[in-house]
Short mmCIF file of C-alpha atoms in Angstrom, two decimals:
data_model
loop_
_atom_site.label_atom_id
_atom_site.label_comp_id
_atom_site.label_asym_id
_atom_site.label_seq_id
_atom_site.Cartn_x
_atom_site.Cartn_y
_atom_site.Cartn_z
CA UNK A 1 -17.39 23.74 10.49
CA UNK A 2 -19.50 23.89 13.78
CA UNK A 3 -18.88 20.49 15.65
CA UNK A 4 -22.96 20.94 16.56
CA UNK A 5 -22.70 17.99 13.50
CA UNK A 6 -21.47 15.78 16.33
CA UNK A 7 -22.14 17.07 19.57
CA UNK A 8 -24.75 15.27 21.95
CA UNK A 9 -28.70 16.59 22.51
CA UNK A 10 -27.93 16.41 26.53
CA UNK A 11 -29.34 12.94 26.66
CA UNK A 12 -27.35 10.85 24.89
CA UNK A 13 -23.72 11.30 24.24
CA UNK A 14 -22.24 10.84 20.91
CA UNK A 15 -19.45 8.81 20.64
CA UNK A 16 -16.64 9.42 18.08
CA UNK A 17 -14.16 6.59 17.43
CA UNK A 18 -11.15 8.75 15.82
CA UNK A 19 -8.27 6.92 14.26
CA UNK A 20 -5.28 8.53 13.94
CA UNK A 21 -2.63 7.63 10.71
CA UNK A 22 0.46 6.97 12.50
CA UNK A 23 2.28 10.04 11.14
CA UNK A 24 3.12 12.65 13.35
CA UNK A 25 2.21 15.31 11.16
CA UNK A 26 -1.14 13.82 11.31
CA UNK A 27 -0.95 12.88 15.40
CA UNK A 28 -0.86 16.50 15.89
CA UNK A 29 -4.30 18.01 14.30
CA UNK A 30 -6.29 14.49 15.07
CA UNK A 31 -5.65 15.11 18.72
CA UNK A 32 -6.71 18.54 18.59
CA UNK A 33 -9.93 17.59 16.36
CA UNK A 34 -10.51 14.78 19.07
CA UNK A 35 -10.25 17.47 22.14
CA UNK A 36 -12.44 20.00 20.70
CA UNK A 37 -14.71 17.02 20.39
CA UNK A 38 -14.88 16.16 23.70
CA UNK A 39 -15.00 19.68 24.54
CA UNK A 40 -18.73 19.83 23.25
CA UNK A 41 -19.70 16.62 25.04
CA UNK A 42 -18.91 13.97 22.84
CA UNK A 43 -17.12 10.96 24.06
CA UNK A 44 -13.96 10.29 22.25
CA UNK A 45 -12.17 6.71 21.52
CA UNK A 46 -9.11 7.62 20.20
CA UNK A 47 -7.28 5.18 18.20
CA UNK A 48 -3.21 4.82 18.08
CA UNK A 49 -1.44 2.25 16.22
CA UNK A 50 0.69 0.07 19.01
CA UNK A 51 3.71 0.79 17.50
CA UNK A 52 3.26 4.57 17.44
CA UNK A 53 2.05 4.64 20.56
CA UNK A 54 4.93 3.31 21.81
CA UNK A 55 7.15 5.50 20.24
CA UNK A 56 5.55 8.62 21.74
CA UNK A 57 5.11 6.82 25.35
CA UNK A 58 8.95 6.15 24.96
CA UNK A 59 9.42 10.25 24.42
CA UNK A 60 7.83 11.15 27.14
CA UNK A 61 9.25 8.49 29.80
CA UNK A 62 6.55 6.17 29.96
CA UNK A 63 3.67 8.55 30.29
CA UNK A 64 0.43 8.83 28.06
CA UNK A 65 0.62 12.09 26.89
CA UNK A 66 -2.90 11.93 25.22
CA UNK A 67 -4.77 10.47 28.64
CA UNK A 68 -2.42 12.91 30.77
CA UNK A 69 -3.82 15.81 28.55
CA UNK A 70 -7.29 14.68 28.74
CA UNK A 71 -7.35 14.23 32.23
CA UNK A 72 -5.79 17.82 32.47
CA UNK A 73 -8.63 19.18 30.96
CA UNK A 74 -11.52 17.34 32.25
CA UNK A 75 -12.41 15.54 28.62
CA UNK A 76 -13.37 12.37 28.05
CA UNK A 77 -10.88 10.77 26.11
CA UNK A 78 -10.45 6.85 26.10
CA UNK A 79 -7.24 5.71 24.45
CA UNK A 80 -7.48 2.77 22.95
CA UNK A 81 -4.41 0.77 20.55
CA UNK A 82 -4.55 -0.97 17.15
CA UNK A 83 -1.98 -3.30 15.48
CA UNK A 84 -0.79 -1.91 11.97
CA UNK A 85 0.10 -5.55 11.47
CA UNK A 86 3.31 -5.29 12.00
CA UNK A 87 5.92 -6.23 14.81
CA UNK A 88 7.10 -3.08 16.89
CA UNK A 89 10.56 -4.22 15.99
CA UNK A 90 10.18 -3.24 12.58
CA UNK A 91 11.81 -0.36 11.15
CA UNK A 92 9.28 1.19 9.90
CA UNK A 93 11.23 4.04 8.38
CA UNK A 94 13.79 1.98 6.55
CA UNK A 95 10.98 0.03 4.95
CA UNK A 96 8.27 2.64 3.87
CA UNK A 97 7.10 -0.13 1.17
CA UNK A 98 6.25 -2.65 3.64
CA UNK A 99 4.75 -0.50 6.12
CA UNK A 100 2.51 1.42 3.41
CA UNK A 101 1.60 -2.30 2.17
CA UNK A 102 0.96 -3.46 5.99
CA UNK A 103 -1.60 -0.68 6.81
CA UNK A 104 -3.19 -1.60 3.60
CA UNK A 105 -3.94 -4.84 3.68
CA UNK A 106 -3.19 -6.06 6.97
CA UNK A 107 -4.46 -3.17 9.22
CA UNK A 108 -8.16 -4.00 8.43
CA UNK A 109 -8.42 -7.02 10.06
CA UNK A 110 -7.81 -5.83 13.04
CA UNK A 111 -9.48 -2.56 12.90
CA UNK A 112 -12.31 -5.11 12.28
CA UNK A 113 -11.52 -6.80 15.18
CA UNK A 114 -10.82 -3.69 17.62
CA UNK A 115 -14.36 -2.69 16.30
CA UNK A 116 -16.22 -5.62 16.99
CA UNK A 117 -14.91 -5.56 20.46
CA UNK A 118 -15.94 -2.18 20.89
CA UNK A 119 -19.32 -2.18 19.89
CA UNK A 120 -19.90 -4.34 22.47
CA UNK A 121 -19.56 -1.75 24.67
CA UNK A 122 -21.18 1.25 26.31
CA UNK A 123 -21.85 3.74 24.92
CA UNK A 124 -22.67 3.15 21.57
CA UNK A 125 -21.10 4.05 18.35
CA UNK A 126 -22.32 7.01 16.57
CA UNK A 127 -19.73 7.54 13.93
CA UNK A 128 -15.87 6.81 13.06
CA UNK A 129 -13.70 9.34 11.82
CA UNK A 130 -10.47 8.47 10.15
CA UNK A 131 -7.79 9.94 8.30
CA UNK A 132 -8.44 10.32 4.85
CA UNK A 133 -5.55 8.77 3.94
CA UNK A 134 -6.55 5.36 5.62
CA UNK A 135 -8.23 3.18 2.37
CA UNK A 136 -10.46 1.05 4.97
CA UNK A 137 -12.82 3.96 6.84
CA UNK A 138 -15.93 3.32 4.27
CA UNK A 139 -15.98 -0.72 4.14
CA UNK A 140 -15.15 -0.76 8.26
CA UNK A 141 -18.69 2.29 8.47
CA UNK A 142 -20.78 -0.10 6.18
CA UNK A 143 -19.73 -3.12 7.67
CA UNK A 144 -20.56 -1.77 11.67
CA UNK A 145 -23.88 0.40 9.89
CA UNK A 146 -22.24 3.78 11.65
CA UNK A 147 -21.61 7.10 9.52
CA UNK A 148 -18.14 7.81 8.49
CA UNK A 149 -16.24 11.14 8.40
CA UNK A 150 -13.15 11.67 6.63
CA UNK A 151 -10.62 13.98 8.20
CA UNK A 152 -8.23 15.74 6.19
CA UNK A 153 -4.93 17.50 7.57
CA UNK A 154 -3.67 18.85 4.63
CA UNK A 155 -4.96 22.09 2.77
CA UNK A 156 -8.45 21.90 0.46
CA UNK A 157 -6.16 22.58 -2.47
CA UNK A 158 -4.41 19.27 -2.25
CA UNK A 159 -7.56 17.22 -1.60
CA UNK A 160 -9.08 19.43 -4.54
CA UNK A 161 -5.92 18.12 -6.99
CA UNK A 162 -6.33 14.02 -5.72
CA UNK A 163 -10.11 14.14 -5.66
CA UNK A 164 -9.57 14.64 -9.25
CA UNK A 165 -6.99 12.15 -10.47
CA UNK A 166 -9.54 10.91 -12.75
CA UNK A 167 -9.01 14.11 -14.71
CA UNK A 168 -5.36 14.22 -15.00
CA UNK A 169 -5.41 10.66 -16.57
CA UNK A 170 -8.28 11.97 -18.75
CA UNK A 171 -6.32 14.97 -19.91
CA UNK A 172 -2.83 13.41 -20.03
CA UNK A 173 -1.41 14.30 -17.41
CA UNK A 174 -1.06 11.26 -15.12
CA UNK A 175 1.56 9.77 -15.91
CA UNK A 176 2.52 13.42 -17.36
CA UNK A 177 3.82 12.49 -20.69
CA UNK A 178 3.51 16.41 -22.43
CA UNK A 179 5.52 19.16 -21.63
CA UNK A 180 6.72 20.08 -18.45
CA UNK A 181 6.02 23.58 -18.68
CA UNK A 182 2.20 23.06 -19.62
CA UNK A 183 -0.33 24.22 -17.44
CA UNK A 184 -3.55 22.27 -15.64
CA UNK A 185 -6.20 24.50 -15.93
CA UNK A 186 -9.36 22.41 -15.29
CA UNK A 187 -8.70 21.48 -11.49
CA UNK A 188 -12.42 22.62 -9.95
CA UNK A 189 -11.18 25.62 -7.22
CA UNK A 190 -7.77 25.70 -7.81
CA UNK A 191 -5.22 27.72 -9.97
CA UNK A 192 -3.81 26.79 -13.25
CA UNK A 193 -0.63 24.57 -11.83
CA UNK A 194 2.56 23.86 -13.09
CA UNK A 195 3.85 19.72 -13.12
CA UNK A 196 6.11 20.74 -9.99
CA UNK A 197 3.12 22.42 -8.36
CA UNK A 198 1.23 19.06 -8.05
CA UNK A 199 1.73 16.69 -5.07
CA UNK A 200 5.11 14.76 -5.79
CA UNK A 201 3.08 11.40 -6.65
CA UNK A 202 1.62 12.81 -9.51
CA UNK A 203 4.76 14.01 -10.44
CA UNK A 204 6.08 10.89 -10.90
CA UNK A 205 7.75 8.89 -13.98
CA UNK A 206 6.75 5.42 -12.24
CA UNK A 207 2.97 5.50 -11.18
CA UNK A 208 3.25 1.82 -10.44
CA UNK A 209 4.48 2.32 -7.51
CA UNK A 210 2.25 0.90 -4.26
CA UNK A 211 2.42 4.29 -2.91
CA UNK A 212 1.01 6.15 -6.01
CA UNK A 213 -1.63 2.91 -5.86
CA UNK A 214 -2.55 3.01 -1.38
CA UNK A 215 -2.72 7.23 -1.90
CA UNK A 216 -5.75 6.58 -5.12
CA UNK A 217 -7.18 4.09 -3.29
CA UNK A 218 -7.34 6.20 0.19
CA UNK A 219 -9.12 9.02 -2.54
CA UNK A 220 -11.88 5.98 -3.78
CA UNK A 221 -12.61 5.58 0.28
CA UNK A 222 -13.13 9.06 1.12
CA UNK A 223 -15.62 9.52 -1.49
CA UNK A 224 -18.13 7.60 0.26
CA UNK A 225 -17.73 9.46 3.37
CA UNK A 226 -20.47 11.06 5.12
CA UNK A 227 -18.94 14.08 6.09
CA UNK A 228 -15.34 15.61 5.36
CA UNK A 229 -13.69 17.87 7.52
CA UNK A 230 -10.70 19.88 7.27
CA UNK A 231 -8.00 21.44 9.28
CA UNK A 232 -7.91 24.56 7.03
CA UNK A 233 -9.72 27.75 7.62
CA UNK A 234 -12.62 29.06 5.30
CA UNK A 235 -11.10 32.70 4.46
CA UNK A 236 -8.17 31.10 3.10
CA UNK A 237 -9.71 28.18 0.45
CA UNK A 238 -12.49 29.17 0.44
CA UNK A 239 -13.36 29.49 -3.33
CA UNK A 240 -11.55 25.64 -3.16
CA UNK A 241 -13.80 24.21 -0.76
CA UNK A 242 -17.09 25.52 -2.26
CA UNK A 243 -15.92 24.13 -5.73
CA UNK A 244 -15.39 20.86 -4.08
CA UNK A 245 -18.62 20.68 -1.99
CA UNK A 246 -20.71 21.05 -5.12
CA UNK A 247 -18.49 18.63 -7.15
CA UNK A 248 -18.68 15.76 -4.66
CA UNK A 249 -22.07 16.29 -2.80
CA UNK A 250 -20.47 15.68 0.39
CA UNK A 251 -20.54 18.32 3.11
CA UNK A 252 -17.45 20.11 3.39
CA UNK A 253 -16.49 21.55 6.65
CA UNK A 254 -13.25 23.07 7.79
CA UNK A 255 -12.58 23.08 11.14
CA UNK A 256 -9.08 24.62 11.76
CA UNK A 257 -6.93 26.38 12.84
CA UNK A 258 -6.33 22.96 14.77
CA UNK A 259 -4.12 24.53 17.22
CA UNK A 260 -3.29 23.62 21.23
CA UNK A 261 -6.13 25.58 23.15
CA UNK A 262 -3.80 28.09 24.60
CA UNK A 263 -2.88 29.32 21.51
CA UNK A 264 -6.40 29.96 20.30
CA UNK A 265 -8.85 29.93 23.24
CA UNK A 266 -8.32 33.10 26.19
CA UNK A 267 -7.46 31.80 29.57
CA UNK A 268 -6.17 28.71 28.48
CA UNK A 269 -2.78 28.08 30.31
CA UNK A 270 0.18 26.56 28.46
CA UNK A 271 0.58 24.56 31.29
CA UNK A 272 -2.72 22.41 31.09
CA UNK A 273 -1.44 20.61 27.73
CA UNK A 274 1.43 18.50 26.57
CA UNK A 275 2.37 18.00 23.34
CA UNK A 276 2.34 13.94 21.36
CA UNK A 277 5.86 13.98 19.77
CA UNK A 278 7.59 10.88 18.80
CA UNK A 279 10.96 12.12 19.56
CA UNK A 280 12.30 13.90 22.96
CA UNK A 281 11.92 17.42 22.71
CA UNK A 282 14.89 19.89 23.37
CA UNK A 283 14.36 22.92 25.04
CA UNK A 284 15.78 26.11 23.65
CA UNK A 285 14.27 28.98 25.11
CA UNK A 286 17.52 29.80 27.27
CA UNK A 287 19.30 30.25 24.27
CA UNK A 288 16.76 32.16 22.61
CA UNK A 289 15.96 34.76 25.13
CA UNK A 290 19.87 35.60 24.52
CA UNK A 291 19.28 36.77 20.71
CA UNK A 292 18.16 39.95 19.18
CA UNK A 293 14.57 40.14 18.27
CA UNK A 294 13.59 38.52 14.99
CA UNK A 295 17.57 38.02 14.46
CA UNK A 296 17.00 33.57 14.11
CA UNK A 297 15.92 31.57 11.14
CA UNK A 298 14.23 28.48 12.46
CA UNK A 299 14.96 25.65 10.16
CA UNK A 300 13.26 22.38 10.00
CA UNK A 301 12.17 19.26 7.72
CA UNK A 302 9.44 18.10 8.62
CA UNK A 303 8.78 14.33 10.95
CA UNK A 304 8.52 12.75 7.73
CA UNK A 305 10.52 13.67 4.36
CA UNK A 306 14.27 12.57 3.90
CA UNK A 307 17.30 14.30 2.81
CA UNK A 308 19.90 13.08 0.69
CA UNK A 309 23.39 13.74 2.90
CA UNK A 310 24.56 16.09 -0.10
CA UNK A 311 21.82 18.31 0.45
CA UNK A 312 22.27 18.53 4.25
CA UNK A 313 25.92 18.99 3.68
CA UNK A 314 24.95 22.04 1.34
CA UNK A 315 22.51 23.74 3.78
CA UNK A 316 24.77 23.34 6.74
CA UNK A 317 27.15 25.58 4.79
CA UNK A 318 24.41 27.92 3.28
CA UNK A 319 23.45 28.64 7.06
CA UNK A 320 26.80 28.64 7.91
CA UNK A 321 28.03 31.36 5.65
CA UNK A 322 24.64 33.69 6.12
CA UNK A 323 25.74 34.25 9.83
CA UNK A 324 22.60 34.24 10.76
CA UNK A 325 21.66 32.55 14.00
CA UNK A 326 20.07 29.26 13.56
CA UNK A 327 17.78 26.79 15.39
CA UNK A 328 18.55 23.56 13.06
CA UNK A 329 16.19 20.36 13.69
CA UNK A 330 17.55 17.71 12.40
CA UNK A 331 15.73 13.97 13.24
CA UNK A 332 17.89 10.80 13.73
CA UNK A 333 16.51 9.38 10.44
CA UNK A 334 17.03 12.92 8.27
CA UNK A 335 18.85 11.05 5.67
CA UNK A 336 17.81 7.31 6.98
CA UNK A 337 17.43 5.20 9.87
CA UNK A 338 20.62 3.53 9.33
CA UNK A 339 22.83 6.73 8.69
CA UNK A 340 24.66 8.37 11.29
CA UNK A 341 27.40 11.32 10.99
CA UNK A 342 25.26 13.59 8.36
CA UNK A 343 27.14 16.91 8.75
CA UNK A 344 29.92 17.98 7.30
CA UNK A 345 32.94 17.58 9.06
CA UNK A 346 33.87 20.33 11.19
CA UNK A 347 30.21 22.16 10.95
CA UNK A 348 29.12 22.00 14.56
CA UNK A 349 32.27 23.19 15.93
CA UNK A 350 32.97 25.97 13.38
CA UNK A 351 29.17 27.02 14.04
CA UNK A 352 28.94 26.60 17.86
CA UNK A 353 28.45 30.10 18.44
CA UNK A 354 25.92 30.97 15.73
CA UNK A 355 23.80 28.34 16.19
CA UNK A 356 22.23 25.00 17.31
CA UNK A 357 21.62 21.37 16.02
CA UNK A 358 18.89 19.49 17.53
CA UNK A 359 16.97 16.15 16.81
CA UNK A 360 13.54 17.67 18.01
CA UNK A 361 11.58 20.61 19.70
CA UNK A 362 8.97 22.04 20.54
CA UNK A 363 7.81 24.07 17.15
CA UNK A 364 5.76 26.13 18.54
CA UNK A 365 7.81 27.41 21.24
CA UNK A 366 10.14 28.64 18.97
CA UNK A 367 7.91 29.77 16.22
CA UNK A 368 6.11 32.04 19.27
CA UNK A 369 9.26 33.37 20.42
CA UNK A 370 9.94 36.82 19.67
CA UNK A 371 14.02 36.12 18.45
CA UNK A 372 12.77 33.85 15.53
CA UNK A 373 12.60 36.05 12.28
CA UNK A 374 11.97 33.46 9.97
CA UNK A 375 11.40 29.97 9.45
CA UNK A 376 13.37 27.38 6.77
CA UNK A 377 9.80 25.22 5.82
CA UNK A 378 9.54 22.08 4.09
CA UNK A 379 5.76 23.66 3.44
CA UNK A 380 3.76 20.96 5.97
CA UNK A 381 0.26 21.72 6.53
CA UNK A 382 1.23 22.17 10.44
CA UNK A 383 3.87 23.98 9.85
CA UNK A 384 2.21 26.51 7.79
CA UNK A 385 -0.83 26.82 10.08
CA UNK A 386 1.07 27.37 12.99
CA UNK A 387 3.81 29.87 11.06
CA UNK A 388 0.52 31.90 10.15
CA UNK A 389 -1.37 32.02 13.41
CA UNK A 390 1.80 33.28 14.96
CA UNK A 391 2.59 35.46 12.05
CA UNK A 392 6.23 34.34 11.45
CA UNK A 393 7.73 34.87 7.75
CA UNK A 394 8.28 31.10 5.34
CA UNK A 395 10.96 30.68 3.05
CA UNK A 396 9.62 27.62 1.63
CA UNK A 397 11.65 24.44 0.84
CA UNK A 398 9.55 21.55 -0.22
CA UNK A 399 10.49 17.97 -0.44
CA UNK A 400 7.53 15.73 -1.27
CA UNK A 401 3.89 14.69 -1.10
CA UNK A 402 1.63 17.77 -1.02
CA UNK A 403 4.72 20.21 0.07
CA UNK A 404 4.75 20.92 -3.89
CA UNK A 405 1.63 22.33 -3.51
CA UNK A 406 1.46 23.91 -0.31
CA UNK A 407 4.62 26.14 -1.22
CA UNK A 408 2.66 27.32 -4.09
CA UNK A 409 -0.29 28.59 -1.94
CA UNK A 410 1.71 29.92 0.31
CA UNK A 411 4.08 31.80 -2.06
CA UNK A 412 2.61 32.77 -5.63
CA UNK A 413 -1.16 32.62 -4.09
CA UNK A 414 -1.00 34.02 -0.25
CA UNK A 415 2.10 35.49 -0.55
CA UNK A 416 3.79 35.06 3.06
CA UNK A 417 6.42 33.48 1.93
CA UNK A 418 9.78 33.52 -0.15
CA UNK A 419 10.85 30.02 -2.05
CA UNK A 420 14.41 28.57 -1.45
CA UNK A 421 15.60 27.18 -5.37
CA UNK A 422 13.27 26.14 -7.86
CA UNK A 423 11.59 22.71 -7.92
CA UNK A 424 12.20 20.25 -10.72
CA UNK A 425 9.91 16.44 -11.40
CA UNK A 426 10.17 14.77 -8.41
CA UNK A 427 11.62 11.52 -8.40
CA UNK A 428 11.41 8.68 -6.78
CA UNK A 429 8.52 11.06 -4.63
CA UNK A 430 11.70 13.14 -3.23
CA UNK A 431 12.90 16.31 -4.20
CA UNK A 432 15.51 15.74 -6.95
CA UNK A 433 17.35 18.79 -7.83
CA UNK A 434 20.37 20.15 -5.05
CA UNK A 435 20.24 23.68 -4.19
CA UNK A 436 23.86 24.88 -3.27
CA UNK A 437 25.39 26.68 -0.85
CA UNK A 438 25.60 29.62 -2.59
CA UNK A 439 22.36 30.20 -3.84
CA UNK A 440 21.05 28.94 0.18
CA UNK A 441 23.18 32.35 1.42
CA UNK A 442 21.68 34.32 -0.66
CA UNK A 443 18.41 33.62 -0.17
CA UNK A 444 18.81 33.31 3.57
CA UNK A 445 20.20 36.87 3.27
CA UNK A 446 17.01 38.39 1.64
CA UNK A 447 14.28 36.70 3.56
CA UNK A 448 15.74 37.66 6.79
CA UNK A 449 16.23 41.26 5.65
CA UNK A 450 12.66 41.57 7.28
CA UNK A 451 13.04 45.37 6.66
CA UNK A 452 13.54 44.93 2.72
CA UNK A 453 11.52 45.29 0.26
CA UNK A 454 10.72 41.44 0.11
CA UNK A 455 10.45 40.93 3.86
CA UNK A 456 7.92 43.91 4.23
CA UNK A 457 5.90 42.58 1.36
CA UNK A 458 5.44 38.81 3.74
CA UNK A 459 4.64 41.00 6.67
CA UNK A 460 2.13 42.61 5.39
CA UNK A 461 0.70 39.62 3.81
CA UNK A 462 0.95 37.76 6.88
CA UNK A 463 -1.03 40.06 9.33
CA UNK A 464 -4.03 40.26 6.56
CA UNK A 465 -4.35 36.28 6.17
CA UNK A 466 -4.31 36.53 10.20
CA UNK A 467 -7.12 39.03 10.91
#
């Protein structure tokens, strides 16, 4: 996409008001949509939820990470804070059901509000742009008269599958009652899919579920957006996206790689940007300068998806027993909130000199540095991007919502990847089937023989989807 769609004539600045879903996944590409923004002149409100807010404030000591950056880069940034409508107290990670139910129906109201008050202000509001999967963006645009863009942080392919929902009730396949093994063939711009291909709430046996329900709903919003854009990038969906544009009528734009600056842009220092991570961020560059090139397999789940303790307690051993160093990142709520002590017993002293357990990083420090081989993927949509751009191997290991289908693109259709155990019907939207120890080895083994006949075969995918 060019952002000339919402860049200022030199007279009057356009001003974006860009709500962020308060997912860290989706933190990460919104504040790089909202700084190339800026970039081109537009004047950015950028909208946190308070309690999200707080929890990256609390990360970095206090400080505003998204004014410091601004500020370090001469953009006009204004960060402003919304109530999801519930307490900060809450646990919003034990309760997914009353948090997805909160932004729902309570959230409105005082994105209503927060409107109302800002409108009031100078300058004026040209457009909002929200996260697709907010439900409200189209009744808070008509309400206020402003256009409304729909950001998407996920890949085309995914959007492609939920614009369509319609279709897999239509054809049967939502709730999937037929064979597993059937394929959907009438998707507009994608591949014929497997069930376990899908995202994992179309996968379910339960579509009653509120989640199922707020995801459909987000879908019925987004259709009546003015714009949609897209952190993909048009070489790689592109066929998808073109499909899509003519089925909905809506333009189309991707706008991605939606990467820090200094990644992307020459002369841009490392130094002038700080990251907007909800946890405290560990540094492990001493201990990776002291490995062998492309020796480590960087393994991490996500900020999101959970893991049953069995399943943690098999990969701990599966990395164990490959010998490979490791980088592990492991978050506080892995399994949940309220469970400590998720390793096996013994694991971190028997593996103390092979590798390292942390609760959060830097990703893209370690997927740039030149010891990490590999990376261990839950298939996010960051994760991917940023694996690709720096041109490090996947072996992908998905766990739920559209990692299904992102470890399809990335394996059978890009090929840059390897895939760790086969996928069965997701369940209660969670990855249901346990991949042993054994079978984790092995695989480990392979994909990090970079030199094998498998490993050459990513590598030379990888540097043609980067050129």
């Amino acid at each position: 996409m060019s952002l000339q769609v919402l860049q200022g004539n030199g007279n009057t600045s356009l001003h974006a008001v860009v709500f962020m879903f308060p997912l860290q996944g989706h933190i990460i590409p919104t504040f790089h949509l909202a700084k190339k923004l800026a970039a081109k002149g537009v004047v950015v409100t950028l909208v946190c939820t308070e309690d999200c807010y707080a929890r990256i404030t609390k990360a970095y000591d206090g400080r505003d990470p998204f004014a410091d950056n601004a500020k370090r880069l001469g953009l006009d940034i204004r960060c402003a804070l919304v109530s999801d409508g519930l307490p900060l107290d809450f646990d919003r990670s034990l309760n997914a059901y009353e948090c997805v139910s909160s932004v729902m129906y309570n959230m409105p109201s005082h994105v209503e509000e927060f409107m109302r008050d800002l409108q009031a202000k100078e300058p004026p509001i040209s457009c909002i742009i929200a996260d697709t999967y907010y439900v409200w963006p189209d009744r808070i645009a008509k309400k206020f008269g402003i256009p409304f863009v729909s950001f998407w942080t996920e890949s085309v392919m995914v959007f492609a599958i939920y614009y369509n929902w319609d279709l897999l009730i239509k054809n049967g396949h939502y709730p999937f009652t037929g064979n597993e093994g059937e394929l959907i063939n009438y998707i507009p711009g994608a591949p014929a899919l497997k069930l376990t291909d899908l995202p994992s709430y179309l996968q379910e046996f339960d579509v009653s579920k509120l989640d199922n329900t707020y995801v459909y709903e987000a879908f019925q919003s987004a259709r009546a957006a003015d714009w949609i854009v897209s952190n993909t990038v048009d070489e790689l969906e592109s066929r998808t996206i073109q499909e899509l544009q003519l089925q909905s009528g809506i333009p189309f734009f991707s706008v991605g790689p939606l990467l820090p600056s200094s990644l992307v842009e020459d002369g841009m220092s490392k130094d002038d940007e700080m990251g907007s991570s909800m946890w405290v961020e560990s540094d492990c560059t001493s201990w990776l300068d002291g490995k062998a090139k492309r020796s480590v397999i960087y393994v991490s789940f996500g900020s999101f998806a959970h893991v049953s303790k069995p399943q943690i307690h098999e990969m701990a051993m599966g990395l164990l027993h490959s010998k490979h160093p490791f980088i592990w990142v492991l978050r506080p709520d892995i399994v949940a909130s309220n469970v400590q002590d998720i390793l096996p017993e013994g694991f971190l002293e028997a593996s103390k000199e092979q590798g390292i357990v942390v609760e959060w990083l830097s990703q893209l420090d370690v997927l740039s540095h030149s010891s990490v081989g590999g990376f261990l993927t839950h298939c996010g949509w960051n994760s991917i991007m940023e694996s690709l751009w720096l041109g490090v191997p996947m072996l992908g290991f998905p766990l739920l919502t559209d990692q299904y289908t992102n470890c399809r693109l990335i394996v059978e259709e890009w090929g840059v990847a390897m895939r760790l155990g086969e996928c069965s019907r997701s369940k209660n939207n969670m990855r249901s089937n346990l991949v042993k120890r054994g079978e984790i080895t092995e695989t480990i083994e392979k994909f990090m023989d970079l030199d094998g006949e498998e490993g050459t075969k990513i590598k030379i995918k990888i540097e043609s989807a980067r050129e």
